[in-house]
XYZ file of C-alpha atoms in Angstrom:
725
model
C 0.000 0.000 0.000
C 3.002 2.268 0.499
C 3.379 2.486 -3.260
C -0.213 3.671 -3.559
C 0.500 6.509 -1.150
C 3.532 7.667 -3.102
C 1.501 7.278 -6.285
C -0.939 9.810 -4.870
C 1.976 12.152 -4.389
C 2.678 12.053 -8.122
C -0.917 12.342 -9.229
C -2.258 8.809 -9.493
C -5.550 7.568 -8.055
C -5.486 5.735 -4.742
C -7.047 2.300 -5.184
C -6.556 -1.169 -3.856
C -7.458 -2.864 -7.072
C -3.807 -4.225 -7.935
C -4.505 -3.809 -8.392
C -5.359 7.935 -7.545
C -4.373 26.530 -8.227
C -2.317 26.158 -5.011
C -4.902 28.245 -3.161
C -7.709 25.976 -4.342
C -5.932 22.875 -3.049
C -5.174 24.572 0.234
C -8.845 25.482 0.574
C -9.860 21.842 0.158
C -7.275 20.686 2.669
C -8.251 23.404 5.128
C -11.878 22.348 4.811
C -10.909 18.746 5.522
C -8.889 19.824 8.550
C -11.754 21.950 9.843
C -14.154 19.011 9.434
C -11.692 16.859 11.325
C -11.572 19.297 14.249
C -15.333 19.674 14.352
C -16.161 15.999 13.819
C -14.002 13.557 15.771
C -10.807 14.151 17.691
C -7.862 11.976 16.705
C -5.988 10.849 19.801
C -4.376 7.850 21.488
C -7.720 6.083 21.826
C -7.676 5.566 18.058
C -5.861 2.299 17.201
C -4.243 3.984 14.185
C -2.551 6.595 16.386
C 0.562 4.415 16.684
C 1.906 1.471 14.741
C 0.258 -1.845 15.486
C 2.042 -3.955 18.085
C 1.096 -7.165 16.270
C 3.777 -9.064 14.322
C 5.069 -7.039 11.351
C 2.603 -4.244 12.216
C -0.361 -6.288 10.994
C -3.627 -4.389 11.595
C -5.216 -5.130 14.958
C -8.796 -5.754 13.885
C -9.764 -6.581 17.462
C -9.524 -2.833 18.140
C -10.358 -1.177 14.811
C -13.922 0.118 14.403
C -15.502 1.979 11.515
C -15.553 5.280 13.399
C -11.747 5.191 13.653
C -11.139 5.499 9.907
C -12.251 9.025 9.052
C -10.432 10.946 11.807
C -7.306 8.879 11.245
C -7.360 9.424 7.475
C -7.912 13.168 7.855
C -5.151 13.369 10.440
C -2.950 11.325 8.121
C -3.458 13.756 5.264
C -2.749 16.708 7.549
C 0.424 15.122 8.933
C 1.619 14.142 5.477
C 1.018 17.667 4.166
C 3.145 19.116 6.974
C 5.940 16.632 6.262
C 5.900 17.514 2.570
C 5.924 21.246 3.330
C 8.941 20.761 5.563
C 10.777 18.988 2.731
C 9.756 21.616 0.166
C 10.835 24.535 2.411
C 14.101 23.016 3.623
C 16.719 25.782 3.553
C 19.484 23.328 2.727
C 20.389 22.603 -0.887
C 18.352 19.695 -2.277
C 20.013 16.293 -2.076
C 18.889 12.744 -2.626
C 18.760 12.178 1.136
C 16.976 15.356 2.237
C 14.451 15.349 -0.588
C 13.790 11.980 -2.231
C 14.510 9.774 0.780
C 12.570 12.071 3.104
C 9.592 11.833 0.747
C 9.855 8.060 0.997
C 9.757 8.315 4.792
C 6.786 10.671 4.832
C 3.113 9.783 5.179
C 3.456 6.912 7.643
C 0.135 7.586 9.361
C -1.804 8.039 6.129
C -0.264 4.897 4.667
C -1.059 2.931 7.819
C -4.745 3.885 7.785
C -5.344 3.871 4.035
C -3.892 0.394 3.602
C -6.437 -0.953 6.060
C -9.478 1.097 5.080
C -9.321 0.549 1.329
C -8.577 -3.142 1.687
C -11.488 -3.646 4.061
C -13.773 -1.548 1.857
C -13.042 -3.872 -1.067
C -13.101 -7.139 0.857
C -15.781 -6.565 3.494
C -17.500 -3.325 2.571
C -20.927 -2.000 3.462
C -23.005 1.135 3.022
C -20.891 2.973 5.601
C -17.555 2.230 3.983
C -18.906 3.034 0.527
C -20.274 6.366 1.727
C -16.948 7.231 3.347
C -15.098 6.268 0.163
C -17.237 8.749 -1.738
C -16.616 11.449 0.853
C -12.864 10.837 0.874
C -12.340 10.580 -2.881
C -12.112 14.329 -3.640
C -10.093 14.975 -0.471
C -7.554 12.296 -1.346
C -7.317 13.595 -4.910
C -6.748 17.136 -3.665
C -4.146 15.879 -1.224
C -2.268 14.134 -4.013
C -2.388 17.255 -6.154
C -1.109 19.407 -3.286
C 2.041 17.279 -3.414
C 2.535 16.555 -7.099
C 1.765 20.163 -8.137
C 3.785 21.809 -5.342
C 6.279 24.051 -7.219
C 8.841 24.239 -4.395
C 8.850 20.490 -3.933
C 9.179 19.873 -7.663
C 12.070 22.345 -7.883
C 13.949 20.258 -5.340
C 13.102 16.981 -7.077
C 14.211 18.459 -10.401
C 17.489 19.661 -8.900
C 18.259 16.171 -7.576
C 17.304 14.686 -10.951
C 19.592 17.055 -12.854
C 22.482 16.150 -10.545
C 21.913 12.408 -10.524
C 25.260 11.443 -12.061
C 26.636 10.346 -8.710
C 23.715 7.983 -8.111
C 23.411 4.406 -9.270
C 21.272 1.309 -8.931
C 18.079 1.578 -6.947
C 18.703 5.176 -5.892
C 19.058 6.287 -9.514
C 15.935 4.359 -10.484
C 13.976 6.035 -7.673
C 15.079 9.544 -8.650
C 14.223 9.027 -12.303
C 10.888 7.418 -11.438
C 9.973 10.194 -8.996
C 10.910 12.989 -11.385
C 9.006 11.385 -14.245
C 5.978 10.988 -11.989
C 5.930 14.677 -11.123
C 6.233 15.705 -14.766
C 3.481 13.297 -15.788
C 1.283 14.749 -13.056
C 1.603 18.274 -14.454
C 4.362 19.795 -12.346
C 5.739 21.731 -15.332
C 2.381 23.208 -16.358
C 1.394 26.824 -15.813
C -1.015 27.671 -12.992
C -4.083 27.793 -15.227
C -3.386 24.312 -16.560
C -2.641 23.045 -13.041
C -6.032 24.296 -11.901
C -7.658 22.314 -14.681
C -5.673 19.203 -13.733
C -6.776 19.570 -10.099
C -10.405 19.873 -11.111
C -10.161 16.854 -13.424
C -8.414 14.734 -10.792
C -11.062 15.558 -8.223
C -13.874 14.629 -10.593
C -12.097 11.485 -11.801
C -11.612 10.312 -8.234
C -15.274 10.883 -7.397
C -16.548 9.208 -10.570
C -14.377 6.096 -10.301
C -15.486 5.704 -6.690
C -19.110 6.138 -7.766
C -18.655 3.547 -10.529
C -17.335 1.019 -8.006
C -20.167 1.758 -5.569
C -22.655 1.361 -8.394
C -21.317 -2.109 -9.172
C -22.165 -3.136 -5.621
C -25.670 -1.755 -6.052
C -26.074 -3.463 -9.421
C -25.205 -6.822 -7.877
C -28.331 -6.498 -5.742
C -30.524 -4.937 -8.421
C -29.761 -7.681 -10.944
C -30.121 -10.688 -8.674
C -32.220 -13.309 -10.499
C -35.005 -14.758 -8.354
C -36.281 -18.214 -9.296
C -39.576 -19.410 -7.806
C -39.562 -23.066 -8.775
C -36.791 -25.470 -7.752
C -37.497 -27.511 -10.892
C -36.157 -24.621 -12.960
C -32.744 -25.215 -11.387
C -32.294 -28.649 -12.918
C -28.645 -29.340 -13.620
C -27.390 -27.908 -10.337
C -26.265 -30.068 -7.436
C -28.237 -30.215 -4.192
C -25.504 -28.220 -2.494
C -25.632 -25.491 -5.130
C -29.432 -25.299 -4.924
C -29.242 -24.982 -1.145
C -26.756 -22.124 -1.528
C -29.208 -20.322 -3.812
C -32.017 -20.906 -1.308
C -29.885 -19.501 1.508
C -29.009 -16.477 -0.616
C -32.687 -15.864 -1.346
C -33.587 -16.056 2.333
C -30.822 -13.600 3.197
C -32.147 -11.241 0.500
C -35.694 -11.401 1.828
C -37.095 -13.952 -0.641
C -37.931 -16.821 1.675
C -38.840 -20.042 -0.144
C -37.257 -18.924 -3.408
C -33.820 -19.144 -5.015
C -31.480 -16.227 -5.696
C -28.794 -16.272 -8.389
C -26.236 -13.536 -7.811
C -24.406 -11.940 -10.724
C -20.609 -12.099 -10.664
C -18.223 -9.596 -12.207
C -17.866 -10.874 -15.801
C -20.424 -11.045 -18.611
C -20.253 -14.830 -18.619
C -21.762 -16.359 -15.476
C -20.358 -19.656 -14.113
C -23.827 -21.045 -13.392
C -24.706 -20.973 -17.111
C -22.627 -24.098 -17.723
C -24.988 -26.170 -15.553
C -28.508 -24.737 -15.859
C -30.696 -26.874 -18.100
C -33.597 -24.418 -18.279
C -32.958 -22.188 -21.290
C -35.332 -19.459 -20.136
C -33.544 -19.143 -16.797
C -30.197 -19.136 -18.579
C -31.370 -16.231 -20.709
C -32.599 -14.340 -17.648
C -29.241 -14.805 -15.936
C -27.227 -13.760 -18.978
C -29.347 -10.666 -19.639
C -29.171 -9.646 -15.992
C -25.403 -9.800 -16.333
C -24.940 -8.287 -19.795
C -27.362 -5.373 -19.427
C -26.541 -4.244 -15.881
C -25.799 -0.577 -15.556
C -27.542 0.299 -18.824
C -30.531 2.004 -17.236
C -32.684 -1.118 -17.075
C -32.586 -0.843 -13.265
C -32.236 2.092 -10.911
C -28.438 2.338 -11.257
C -27.139 3.608 -14.608
C -23.392 3.648 -15.318
C -23.628 4.945 -18.885
C -23.133 8.631 -17.973
C -20.061 7.684 -15.929
C -18.515 5.748 -18.828
C -18.851 8.717 -21.158
C -17.654 11.299 -18.655
C -14.641 9.241 -17.524
C -13.495 8.765 -21.122
C -13.872 12.494 -21.760
C -12.047 13.587 -18.600
C -9.130 11.247 -19.225
C -8.789 12.521 -22.770
C -8.824 16.109 -21.487
C -6.179 15.366 -18.887
C -3.948 13.639 -21.436
C -4.037 16.625 -23.780
C -3.329 19.065 -20.953
C -0.229 16.995 -20.188
C 0.893 17.052 -23.818
C -0.307 13.659 -25.051
C -2.615 12.943 -27.948
C -4.798 10.518 -26.009
C -5.105 8.893 -22.588
C -3.706 5.704 -24.079
C -0.551 7.535 -25.189
C -0.176 8.937 -21.680
C -0.691 5.631 -19.874
C 1.485 3.472 -22.114
C 4.453 5.846 -22.174
C 5.758 4.113 -19.032
C 4.705 0.588 -19.994
C 6.647 -2.223 -21.619
C 4.475 -1.893 -24.734
C 5.373 1.781 -25.060
C 2.362 2.893 -27.102
C -1.294 2.039 -27.763
C -0.387 1.129 -31.323
C 2.059 -1.557 -30.171
C -0.431 -3.067 -27.726
C -3.299 -2.927 -30.230
C -1.134 -4.582 -32.870
C -0.317 -7.421 -30.474
C -4.035 -7.994 -29.875
C -5.161 -7.556 -33.472
C -2.478 -9.913 -34.763
C -4.093 -12.651 -32.668
C -7.637 -12.016 -33.886
C -7.646 -14.090 -37.126
C -6.365 -17.265 -35.436
C -8.635 -16.751 -32.439
C -11.754 -16.099 -34.510
C -10.985 -19.190 -36.580
C -10.888 -21.240 -33.375
C -14.139 -19.639 -32.199
C -15.913 -20.521 -35.427
C -14.795 -24.154 -35.077
C -15.982 -24.215 -31.449
C -19.276 -22.616 -32.449
C -19.861 -25.236 -35.123
C -19.366 -28.034 -32.587
C -21.767 -26.384 -30.155
C -24.394 -25.834 -32.842
C -24.071 -29.478 -33.879
C -24.702 -30.509 -30.265
C -27.791 -28.279 -30.098
C -29.102 -29.738 -33.345
C -28.434 -33.313 -32.213
C -30.627 -32.722 -29.163
C -33.466 -31.343 -31.281
C -32.855 -27.696 -30.426
C -34.509 -25.489 -33.030
C -32.411 -22.389 -32.382
C -29.051 -20.845 -33.168
C -26.564 -20.737 -30.299
C -26.900 -17.586 -28.203
C -24.569 -16.224 -25.486
C -26.673 -17.848 -22.749
C -26.371 -21.224 -24.520
C -22.645 -21.324 -25.136
C -21.327 -22.440 -21.734
C -24.074 -25.036 -21.243
C -23.581 -26.758 -24.581
C -19.805 -26.292 -24.474
C -19.805 -28.505 -21.379
C -21.760 -31.124 -23.299
C -19.256 -30.981 -26.158
C -16.402 -31.195 -23.667
C -17.985 -34.248 -22.023
C -18.494 -35.927 -25.400
C -15.004 -35.157 -26.721
C -13.141 -35.982 -23.556
C -15.744 -37.944 -21.575
C -15.056 -35.373 -18.852
C -17.545 -34.558 -16.112
C -16.736 -31.249 -14.437
C -18.533 -32.281 -11.260
C -16.484 -35.471 -11.087
C -13.280 -33.442 -11.426
C -14.369 -31.153 -8.580
C -14.399 -34.115 -6.196
C -10.607 -34.052 -6.485
C -10.346 -30.286 -5.901
C -11.367 -29.980 -2.260
C -10.557 -26.496 -0.958
C -8.251 -27.349 1.946
C -6.231 -29.810 -0.123
C -5.887 -27.298 -2.931
C -4.522 -24.699 -0.495
C -2.253 -26.875 1.653
C -1.202 -29.683 -0.690
C -1.461 -27.743 -3.925
C -0.574 -24.043 -3.784
C 1.558 -24.126 -0.634
C 3.228 -27.379 -1.678
C 4.165 -26.021 -5.109
C 5.629 -22.872 -3.589
C 7.621 -25.003 -1.154
C 9.017 -27.173 -3.935
C 9.963 -24.173 -6.051
C 11.122 -21.698 -3.411
C 11.558 -23.716 -0.209
C 9.074 -21.555 1.722
C 6.486 -22.812 4.222
C 3.173 -21.453 5.534
C 2.336 -21.745 9.247
C -1.208 -20.766 10.232
C -1.506 -18.037 12.877
C -4.845 -18.217 14.667
C -3.779 -15.521 17.134
C -3.907 -12.663 14.621
C -7.377 -11.056 14.323
C -8.969 -10.509 10.916
C -11.624 -8.191 9.461
C -14.199 -10.842 8.510
C -15.223 -14.465 8.582
C -13.335 -17.359 6.963
C -10.028 -15.518 6.626
C -6.806 -17.366 7.375
C -3.503 -15.798 8.390
C -0.170 -17.521 7.791
C 3.380 -16.739 8.797
C 5.556 -17.351 5.751
C 9.001 -18.764 6.485
C 11.954 -18.863 4.129
C 13.971 -21.949 3.299
C 16.376 -21.122 6.149
C 13.537 -20.738 8.671
C 13.636 -16.945 8.749
C 10.219 -15.273 8.655
C 9.461 -13.421 5.423
C 6.143 -11.879 6.467
C 2.440 -12.574 6.879
C -0.050 -13.837 4.299
C -3.843 -13.420 4.568
C -5.998 -15.792 2.529
C -9.487 -14.296 2.040
C -10.731 -16.812 -0.487
C -14.495 -16.992 0.063
C -17.195 -14.689 -1.209
C -19.269 -12.576 1.181
C -21.755 -9.745 1.018
C -19.799 -6.549 0.563
C -16.829 -8.065 -1.252
C -16.215 -6.776 -4.743
C -16.123 -9.304 -7.563
C -13.098 -11.069 -8.965
C -9.789 -11.957 -7.373
C -6.885 -9.727 -6.393
C -3.793 -9.230 -4.264
C -3.016 -6.290 -2.033
C -1.018 -5.551 1.095
C -1.444 -4.110 4.555
C 2.305 -3.465 4.819
C 4.787 -3.302 1.927
C 8.391 -4.416 2.227
C 11.047 -1.729 2.634
C 14.573 -1.860 4.010
C 14.468 1.909 4.522
C 11.451 1.647 6.827
C 12.393 -1.725 8.267
C 9.124 -3.273 7.075
C 8.462 -6.888 6.215
C 5.443 -7.535 3.953
C 1.919 -8.287 5.119
C 0.168 -9.593 1.994
C -3.513 -10.207 1.217
C -5.063 -12.500 -1.436
C -8.774 -12.228 -2.252
C -11.005 -14.555 -4.233
C -14.762 -15.176 -4.516
C -15.218 -18.911 -3.931
C -18.665 -19.952 -2.702
C -18.181 -21.797 0.571
C -20.401 -24.838 1.062
C -23.013 -24.331 3.777
C -21.813 -27.571 5.328
C -19.286 -30.225 4.397
C -16.362 -29.795 2.022
C -16.089 -26.983 -0.505
C -15.147 -28.068 -4.022
C -13.401 -25.853 -6.545
C -13.648 -25.637 -10.292
C -10.579 -25.963 -12.492
C -10.619 -22.183 -13.044
C -10.877 -21.435 -9.323
C -7.821 -23.579 -8.624
C -5.912 -21.846 -11.417
C -6.922 -18.446 -10.027
C -5.627 -19.406 -6.585
C -2.205 -20.189 -8.074
C -2.356 -16.920 -10.028
C -3.046 -14.758 -6.992
C -0.321 -16.526 -5.036
C 2.027 -15.380 -7.797
C 1.087 -11.784 -7.030
C 1.422 -12.561 -3.337
C 4.981 -13.831 -3.726
C 5.861 -10.790 -5.837
C 5.080 -8.779 -2.710
C 6.423 -11.329 -0.219
C 9.827 -11.797 -1.892
C 10.350 -8.077 -2.476
C 13.873 -7.093 -1.392
C 14.345 -3.386 -2.087
C 15.339 -0.327 -0.093
C 12.632 2.170 -1.025
C 8.888 1.601 -0.549
C 7.912 3.251 -3.838
C 9.811 0.554 -5.741
C 8.678 -2.446 -3.707
C 6.836 -5.584 -4.745
C 4.144 -5.160 -7.384
C 4.936 -1.470 -7.992
C 5.698 -2.180 -11.650
C 4.012 -1.333 -14.939
C 0.595 -2.849 -15.599
C 1.866 -4.996 -18.455
C 4.550 -6.516 -16.234
C 2.705 -6.992 -12.957
C 0.600 -9.864 -14.298
C 3.664 -11.775 -15.495
C 4.806 -13.335 -12.180
C 1.219 -14.287 -11.319
C 0.342 -15.832 -14.682
C 3.637 -17.713 -14.568
C 2.567 -19.489 -11.361
C -0.703 -20.778 -12.877
C 1.012 -23.512 -14.859
C 2.431 -25.197 -11.749
C -1.112 -26.343 -11.026
C -0.745 -28.879 -13.822
C 2.748 -29.974 -12.933
C 2.520 -33.755 -12.483
C 4.230 -33.739 -9.090
C 2.022 -30.938 -7.766
C -1.209 -32.285 -9.202
C -0.575 -35.752 -7.792
C -0.020 -34.195 -4.367
C -3.325 -32.335 -4.086
C -5.777 -33.758 -6.646
C -7.118 -36.496 -4.385
C -10.675 -37.671 -3.878
C -12.202 -35.862 -0.924
C -13.574 -39.085 0.614
C -11.084 -41.819 -0.255
C -7.903 -39.742 -0.516
C -7.061 -41.622 -3.704
C -5.137 -39.638 -6.363
C -7.015 -38.599 -9.465
C -7.008 -41.664 -11.756
C -4.630 -41.388 -14.671
C -7.504 -41.782 -17.105
C -9.308 -38.806 -15.579
C -6.080 -36.808 -15.306
C -5.356 -37.445 -18.989
C -8.821 -36.131 -19.830
C -8.231 -33.028 -17.709
C -4.929 -32.377 -19.459
C -6.422 -32.983 -22.883
C -9.377 -30.706 -22.144
C -7.509 -27.837 -20.475
C -7.432 -25.755 -23.656
C -10.988 -26.617 -24.628
C -13.066 -23.513 -25.493
C -9.877 -21.453 -25.525
C -10.991 -19.625 -28.651
C -13.993 -18.298 -26.722
C -11.912 -17.470 -23.651
C -9.338 -15.610 -25.702
C -11.795 -13.723 -27.894
C -13.914 -12.454 -24.994
C -10.719 -11.123 -23.390
C -9.331 -9.541 -26.581
C -12.692 -7.914 -27.279
C -12.630 -6.216 -23.873
C -9.004 -5.149 -24.235
C -9.673 -3.600 -27.644
C -12.826 -1.933 -26.295
C -10.694 -0.385 -23.547
C -8.415 1.137 -26.197
C -11.374 2.384 -28.231
C -12.479 4.519 -25.265
C -9.000 5.621 -24.309
C -7.640 6.616 -27.705
C -10.406 9.186 -28.209
C -9.903 12.932 -28.293
C -11.902 14.930 -25.735
C -14.286 16.027 -28.473
C -14.867 12.472 -29.699
C -15.459 11.222 -26.168
C -17.919 14.034 -25.471
C -19.831 13.189 -28.662
C -20.665 9.619 -27.553
C -24.449 9.573 -27.439
C -25.171 5.888 -27.007
C -22.705 3.718 -25.062
C -24.166 0.484 -26.433
C -23.911 1.745 -30.015
C -20.317 2.906 -29.448
C -19.410 -0.480 -27.999
C -21.008 -2.374 -30.891
C -19.255 -0.217 -33.483
C -15.913 -0.614 -31.698
C -16.177 -4.399 -31.683
C -17.166 -4.442 -35.339
C -14.268 -2.178 -36.263
C -11.808 -4.549 -34.627
C -13.244 -7.706 -36.168
C -14.345 -9.192 -32.825
C -18.115 -8.686 -33.064
C -19.444 -12.226 -32.710
C -22.889 -12.209 -31.088
C -22.462 -15.505 -29.257
C -19.144 -14.371 -27.745
C -19.630 -10.991 -26.028
C -16.718 -9.148 -24.395
C -15.704 -10.461 -20.991
C -16.590 -7.024 -19.627
C -19.087 -4.728 -21.295
C -18.723 -0.981 -20.858
C -21.108 -0.407 -17.974
C -19.499 -2.958 -15.647
C -15.903 -2.804 -16.875
C -14.465 -2.200 -13.419
C -10.840 -2.693 -14.461
C -10.872 0.436 -16.615
C -13.655 2.600 -15.173
C -13.132 1.932 -11.460
C -9.695 0.343 -11.170
C -6.204 1.107 -12.380
C -6.311 -0.605 -15.784
C -7.629 2.176 -18.043
C -5.820 1.754 -21.374
C -4.136 -1.175 -19.660
C -6.459 -4.179 -19.768
C -4.298 -5.555 -22.601
C -1.645 -6.094 -19.919
C -2.918 -9.558 -19.057
C -2.141 -10.807 -22.555
C 1.164 -8.949 -22.756
C 2.179 -10.433 -19.413
C 1.044 -13.883 -20.522
C 3.556 -13.730 -23.360
C 6.280 -13.254 -20.753
C 4.804 -15.943 -18.492
C 4.471 -18.559 -21.220
C 7.969 -17.907 -22.514
C 9.449 -18.003 -18.995
C 7.616 -21.181 -18.011
C 8.689 -22.962 -21.185
C 12.284 -21.905 -20.536
C 12.121 -23.156 -16.950
C 10.862 -26.546 -18.131
C 13.869 -26.755 -20.400
C 16.057 -26.083 -17.343
C 14.607 -28.877 -15.225
C 11.204 -27.601 -14.168
C 10.113 -27.615 -10.528
C 13.438 -27.240 -8.725
C 14.747 -25.019 -5.957
C 17.539 -23.864 -8.240
C 15.068 -22.634 -10.851
C 12.891 -21.024 -8.196
C 15.830 -19.196 -6.668
C 16.839 -17.780 -10.038
C 13.287 -16.553 -10.693
C 13.173 -15.050 -7.209
C 16.570 -13.347 -7.520
C 16.002 -11.838 -10.971
C 12.235 -11.164 -10.971
C 10.296 -11.503 -7.721
C 12.718 -9.688 -5.429
C 13.357 -6.701 -7.678
C 10.060 -4.813 -7.619
C 10.547 -1.730 -9.785
C 14.202 -1.282 -8.802
C 15.316 -2.298 -12.302
C 13.858 -1.948 -15.798
C 11.305 -4.773 -16.316
C 12.674 -5.947 -19.639
C 16.171 -6.044 -18.187
C 14.819 -8.135 -15.301
C 13.378 -10.563 -17.818
C 16.621 -10.729 -19.794
C 18.535 -11.331 -16.563
C 16.304 -14.360 -15.981
C 15.831 -15.679 -19.497
C 18.926 -14.475 -21.298
C 16.867 -12.863 -24.077
C 13.627 -11.020 -24.771
C 10.481 -13.171 -25.013
C 8.789 -14.391 -28.180
C 5.068 -15.044 -28.665
C 5.328 -18.674 -29.756
C 4.934 -20.123 -26.270
C 1.746 -18.094 -25.709
C -0.049 -19.691 -28.655
C 1.112 -23.112 -27.491
C -0.043 -22.384 -23.926
C -3.508 -21.500 -25.178
C -3.692 -24.366 -27.619
C -4.161 -22.033 -30.558
C -1.343 -23.492 -32.612
C 0.450 -26.792 -32.931
C 3.806 -26.874 -31.107
C 6.824 -27.442 -33.327
C 8.421 -30.872 -33.076
C 12.107 -31.168 -33.853
């Protein structure tokens, strides 16, 4: 979270998703400070007043209450502002130590509170936390601007930057990164332009917060209520009971409630036999936020695209995409779009072949209709079962939650890196079903703490993500306290079984977790996952493939009752089927990534002229050759949280870019012996420990010996035939 705080100081938006005129800013800050004085006094009774006494300064949730957040956050902003003013007004000549390093030390209180509040708001939020987020958004934006647009502070940063010849390594990287951040935030603009930037940042912060709050509201507004149990044919008794419990909790006693998850495609569609219910579920998902219920995100989509385009042009860039990708590995929107568009012909060809198989299945069962989006997953499972004689429910019996965690994810990380996870029941958490582990290195030394918040709950945002309560830093003497979130539905009683995708996601998020856990840098701004968007997903995607390593799979894929390993016949089917429907999976992703660029390569005038979001989206998909009715984008505009509420605007392509790195790296590691401590140590030394202390491509070359190629990606996704020598 420390990185997020420094990011505010250079004009970014404060989020926990990955993952935010001088007189005008002062007026906002003074208002906040006045509200603080009038509202709640911040004193020693507030648990945020001092660092937590728990191991590694983990938050003490046995003491933290909602009413503690606001006064602590306001006090944190006030304290941080005073620290920054002291640095900016230092009478001594600017040096690396008295300017850059002091900035790194500043903001301890704000960082301490923000890391807890925003994590809890995303993982266990409610109406109170969402309201406070909305209230804080403009204040946090103004606070960030008061730092990044402070002329005295920037003059000192610039002086250190211009005299950086004596610096090297991490210190040089930090100076260059800090200077670039100030410039990209508008530090060199005139006062009139700075005023416009401040106003835009304030509105952007409020709108992205509103978009995220709206998604929570839409989840309730678009819940599908089913009256008759018979309409749920195809679901297991356990799944039906979960829907009944959800309905009761929502005030629909005796009925069944199907909640909508974050993507367009809904997992339940692969099992529901009733076509009418499938259509209801899909439409509830695909049309949310379009004005068909009380909450309408369309105005936010248009305004966010317009504001970002305005900000980019004020800062000297043609479009928001040009601004965002300047500091990425891709370098430009054109390079990222080319990477995506080059894949489209092969992907669409695969989709058409998959569609033909699904239509044939529909026809063979007497279905007098053409496959629609709500049919695809259901009939794809039938095709999968016929082609591979694979029953997804049978496979789940070998993916029991506890075994996946202990004997799968933790085991794989032990085999590759020598680390171990010891559960700590003495450390309080912020919600139910959260586990805390002390992570120990191969030599027994403690690396930090890991929180596993894997189960869904009311108030948790959709998807899966990694964050931190404390980021590693040698300067501050901090060891990492890392958090993984997922949205697995916990069985009401008995064992919880996971799908193939849920297991893969758990390995993925652990990859992010280890990127934070293995961080070994001096300065907090460069720690852990503080890297470009198209690099941050590389270490996590890389870890996914260990799920299917024979040694790992044999260790955890055991029948929940008998403990017997997954039979070789079934395992062979799983391996053969793992790339089934990959054309669909890839196209729905590419469509969303290209849609992201369509919004974020607009001029302000073009963005302002959008009259119909749905029509713009349809035209964008058509323009890019990805408009296939039965395969909608993974995220449609009005619930595309990554780009309209998170930190991935003009950056959703990053998952595919990072997958190129991951596939190439994993293939290389297999050539070097696979799952060995030697290989793990090399990956840790060159990639996972470096954070942003070294150029990402140079990190990759240090590991691999060369830049990556895209061949391994197509092989990984089963979209081409591997070459055989």
